[in-house]
Amino acid sequence: MQTLWTVVVLLALVALGALFLARLNAQNTGRMPHHRYADWKESRRLRKRQQAEAARSGPHVAGPSPPSGKAGSDL
């Protein structure tokens, strides 16, 4: 009998958790369409476009190397 009550209590807790999550999701409906990843297809398009633009701009070129024979240089 104790096992039956344990199972009933656990099922009730799972049901309450599911109801809580459903209510939480219902409250957030329509709040995040402006979010960056709300539309995953658009997000992938933007990422591809940004990668293509970065590839077109060429490799990043560092500035001139630091002088290496001067007094006071730790190099």
Short mmCIF file of N, CA and C in Angstrom, two decimals:
data_model
loop_
_atom_site.label_atom_id
_atom_site.label_comp_id
_atom_site.label_asym_id
_atom_site.label_seq_id
_atom_site.Cartn_x
_atom_site.Cartn_y
_atom_site.Cartn_z
N MET A 1 0.82 -1.20 0.00
CA MET A 1 0.00 0.00 0.00
C MET A 1 0.86 1.26 0.00
N GLN A 2 1.99 1.16 0.74
CA GLN A 2 2.88 2.32 0.81
C GLN A 2 3.48 2.61 -0.57
N THR A 3 3.76 1.56 -1.32
CA THR A 3 4.32 1.74 -2.67
C THR A 3 3.31 2.44 -3.57
N LEU A 4 2.06 2.09 -3.44
CA LEU A 4 1.01 2.73 -4.23
C LEU A 4 0.93 4.22 -3.92
N TRP A 5 0.97 4.58 -2.65
CA TRP A 5 0.94 6.01 -2.27
C TRP A 5 2.17 6.75 -2.79
N THR A 6 3.31 6.09 -2.75
CA THR A 6 4.54 6.72 -3.27
C THR A 6 4.40 7.00 -4.76
N VAL A 7 3.88 6.04 -5.49
CA VAL A 7 3.70 6.21 -6.93
C VAL A 7 2.69 7.32 -7.21
N VAL A 8 1.61 7.36 -6.44
CA VAL A 8 0.60 8.40 -6.63
C VAL A 8 1.18 9.78 -6.35
N VAL A 9 1.96 9.90 -5.28
CA VAL A 9 2.57 11.19 -4.94
C VAL A 9 3.56 11.62 -6.02
N LEU A 10 4.37 10.68 -6.49
CA LEU A 10 5.34 11.02 -7.54
C LEU A 10 4.64 11.44 -8.83
N LEU A 11 3.59 10.75 -9.20
CA LEU A 11 2.83 11.14 -10.40
C LEU A 11 2.18 12.51 -10.24
N ALA A 12 1.70 12.79 -9.03
CA ALA A 12 1.11 14.11 -8.78
C ALA A 12 2.17 15.20 -8.89
N LEU A 13 3.37 14.94 -8.37
CA LEU A 13 4.46 15.93 -8.48
C LEU A 13 4.86 16.16 -9.93
N VAL A 14 4.91 15.10 -10.72
CA VAL A 14 5.24 15.24 -12.14
C VAL A 14 4.15 16.05 -12.85
N ALA A 15 2.89 15.78 -12.53
CA ALA A 15 1.79 16.52 -13.15
C ALA A 15 1.85 18.00 -12.76
N LEU A 16 2.12 18.27 -11.48
CA LEU A 16 2.23 19.67 -11.06
C LEU A 16 3.40 20.37 -11.76
N GLY A 17 4.51 19.68 -11.93
CA GLY A 17 5.64 20.26 -12.65
C GLY A 17 5.30 20.55 -14.10
N ALA A 18 4.57 19.64 -14.74
CA ALA A 18 4.17 19.85 -16.13
C ALA A 18 3.22 21.04 -16.24
N LEU A 19 2.29 21.16 -15.30
CA LEU A 19 1.37 22.30 -15.31
C LEU A 19 2.12 23.61 -15.08
N PHE A 20 3.09 23.58 -14.19
CA PHE A 20 3.89 24.77 -13.92
C PHE A 20 4.65 25.21 -15.17
N LEU A 21 5.27 24.26 -15.84
CA LEU A 21 6.01 24.59 -17.07
C LEU A 21 5.09 25.09 -18.17
N ALA A 22 3.92 24.50 -18.29
CA ALA A 22 2.97 24.96 -19.31
C ALA A 22 2.53 26.39 -19.02
N ARG A 23 2.28 26.69 -17.75
CA ARG A 23 1.87 28.05 -17.39
C ARG A 23 3.01 29.04 -17.61
N LEU A 24 4.22 28.63 -17.28
CA LEU A 24 5.39 29.49 -17.47
C LEU A 24 5.61 29.79 -18.95
N ASN A 25 5.47 28.78 -19.78
CA ASN A 25 5.63 28.98 -21.23
C ASN A 25 4.53 29.86 -21.79
N ALA A 26 3.32 29.72 -21.26
CA ALA A 26 2.20 30.54 -21.74
C ALA A 26 2.42 32.01 -21.40
N GLN A 27 3.07 32.28 -20.28
CA GLN A 27 3.33 33.67 -19.90
C GLN A 27 4.36 34.31 -20.81
N ASN A 28 5.28 33.51 -21.33
CA ASN A 28 6.36 34.05 -22.16
C ASN A 28 6.03 34.05 -23.65
N THR A 29 4.85 33.61 -24.01
CA THR A 29 4.48 33.57 -25.42
C THR A 29 4.44 34.99 -25.99
N GLY A 30 5.16 35.19 -27.08
CA GLY A 30 5.13 36.48 -27.74
C GLY A 30 6.08 37.50 -27.16
N ARG A 31 6.85 37.14 -26.16
CA ARG A 31 7.74 38.13 -25.55
C ARG A 31 9.09 38.22 -26.22
N MET A 32 9.51 37.20 -26.93
CA MET A 32 10.88 37.20 -27.40
C MET A 32 11.03 37.12 -28.92
N PRO A 33 10.13 37.65 -29.72
CA PRO A 33 10.37 37.58 -31.16
C PRO A 33 11.55 38.44 -31.59
N HIS A 34 11.93 39.40 -30.78
CA HIS A 34 13.07 40.25 -31.10
C HIS A 34 14.38 39.61 -30.69
N HIS A 35 14.31 38.46 -30.04
CA HIS A 35 15.53 37.80 -29.58
C HIS A 35 16.35 37.34 -30.77
N ARG A 36 17.65 37.38 -30.63
CA ARG A 36 18.56 37.09 -31.73
C ARG A 36 18.35 35.70 -32.31
N TYR A 37 18.06 34.72 -31.47
CA TYR A 37 17.92 33.34 -31.94
C TYR A 37 16.47 32.88 -31.95
N ALA A 38 15.51 33.79 -31.94
CA ALA A 38 14.11 33.40 -31.95
C ALA A 38 13.76 32.70 -33.26
N ASP A 39 14.28 33.18 -34.36
CA ASP A 39 14.05 32.55 -35.65
C ASP A 39 15.36 31.90 -36.09
N TRP A 40 15.47 30.61 -35.91
CA TRP A 40 16.75 29.94 -36.15
C TRP A 40 17.16 29.97 -37.61
N LYS A 41 16.20 30.00 -38.52
CA LYS A 41 16.57 30.07 -39.94
C LYS A 41 17.21 31.41 -40.26
N GLU A 42 16.61 32.48 -39.76
CA GLU A 42 17.17 33.81 -39.99
C GLU A 42 18.53 33.92 -39.31
N SER A 43 18.66 33.32 -38.14
CA SER A 43 19.92 33.35 -37.42
C SER A 43 21.03 32.67 -38.23
N ARG A 44 20.70 31.53 -38.83
CA ARG A 44 21.70 30.83 -39.64
C ARG A 44 22.07 31.66 -40.88
N ARG A 45 21.06 32.32 -41.48
CA ARG A 45 21.35 33.17 -42.64
C ARG A 45 22.29 34.30 -42.26
N LEU A 46 22.01 34.94 -41.13
CA LEU A 46 22.87 36.04 -40.69
C LEU A 46 24.28 35.56 -40.41
N ARG A 47 24.41 34.40 -39.76
CA ARG A 47 25.73 33.89 -39.45
C ARG A 47 26.51 33.58 -40.72
N LYS A 48 25.84 32.96 -41.72
CA LYS A 48 26.51 32.67 -42.99
C LYS A 48 26.95 33.95 -43.68
N ARG A 49 26.08 34.97 -43.65
CA ARG A 49 26.40 36.24 -44.28
C ARG A 49 27.60 36.89 -43.59
N GLN A 50 27.63 36.85 -42.26
CA GLN A 50 28.73 37.46 -41.53
C GLN A 50 30.04 36.72 -41.81
N GLN A 51 29.97 35.38 -41.90
CA GLN A 51 31.18 34.62 -42.20
C GLN A 51 31.67 34.91 -43.60
N ALA A 52 30.75 35.06 -44.56
CA ALA A 52 31.14 35.35 -45.93
C ALA A 52 31.78 36.74 -46.01
N GLU A 53 31.23 37.71 -45.29
CA GLU A 53 31.81 39.05 -45.29
C GLU A 53 33.19 39.04 -44.65
N ALA A 54 33.37 38.27 -43.60
CA ALA A 54 34.67 38.19 -42.93
C ALA A 54 35.70 37.53 -43.85
N ALA A 55 35.28 36.54 -44.63
CA ALA A 55 36.19 35.87 -45.54
C ALA A 55 36.56 36.79 -46.70
N ARG A 56 35.61 37.61 -47.15
CA ARG A 56 35.89 38.53 -48.25
C ARG A 56 36.85 39.64 -47.85
N SER A 57 36.81 40.03 -46.58
CA SER A 57 37.64 41.14 -46.16
C SER A 57 39.11 40.77 -46.08
N GLY A 58 39.43 39.48 -46.18
CA GLY A 58 40.82 39.04 -46.18
C GLY A 58 41.30 38.75 -44.78
N PRO A 59 42.51 38.22 -44.69
CA PRO A 59 43.04 37.86 -43.38
C PRO A 59 43.38 39.11 -42.57
N HIS A 60 43.33 38.95 -41.29
CA HIS A 60 43.68 40.05 -40.39
C HIS A 60 45.19 40.23 -40.40
N VAL A 61 45.63 41.43 -40.67
CA VAL A 61 47.07 41.71 -40.73
C VAL A 61 47.46 42.47 -39.47
N ALA A 62 48.44 41.94 -38.78
CA ALA A 62 48.89 42.59 -37.55
C ALA A 62 49.75 43.80 -37.90
N GLY A 63 49.93 44.66 -36.94
CA GLY A 63 50.76 45.82 -37.14
C GLY A 63 52.23 45.44 -37.23
N PRO A 64 53.10 46.42 -37.31
CA PRO A 64 54.53 46.11 -37.43
C PRO A 64 55.04 45.41 -36.17
N SER A 65 56.02 44.56 -36.35
CA SER A 65 56.56 43.83 -35.21
C SER A 65 57.35 44.80 -34.33
N PRO A 66 57.43 44.53 -33.04
CA PRO A 66 58.15 45.43 -32.13
C PRO A 66 59.65 45.40 -32.42
N PRO A 67 60.32 46.51 -32.21
CA PRO A 67 61.77 46.52 -32.44
C PRO A 67 62.46 45.59 -31.45
N SER A 68 63.47 44.89 -31.94
CA SER A 68 64.07 43.89 -31.08
C SER A 68 65.56 44.13 -30.81
N GLY A 69 66.17 45.12 -31.03
CA GLY A 69 67.58 45.28 -30.71
C GLY A 69 67.84 46.52 -29.91
N LYS A 70 66.84 47.20 -29.51
CA LYS A 70 67.02 48.46 -28.80
C LYS A 70 67.30 48.21 -27.33
N ALA A 71 67.95 49.16 -26.72
CA ALA A 71 68.22 49.07 -25.28
C ALA A 71 66.92 49.14 -24.50
N GLY A 72 66.82 48.34 -23.47
CA GLY A 72 65.61 48.35 -22.64
C GLY A 72 64.55 47.40 -23.14
N SER A 73 64.81 46.72 -24.21
CA SER A 73 63.82 45.78 -24.74
C SER A 73 63.98 44.44 -24.05
N ASP A 74 62.88 43.87 -23.62
CA ASP A 74 62.94 42.58 -22.95
C ASP A 74 62.80 41.43 -23.94
N LEU A 75 62.73 41.71 -25.20
CA LEU A 75 62.54 40.64 -26.19
C LEU A 75 63.80 39.94 -26.51
#
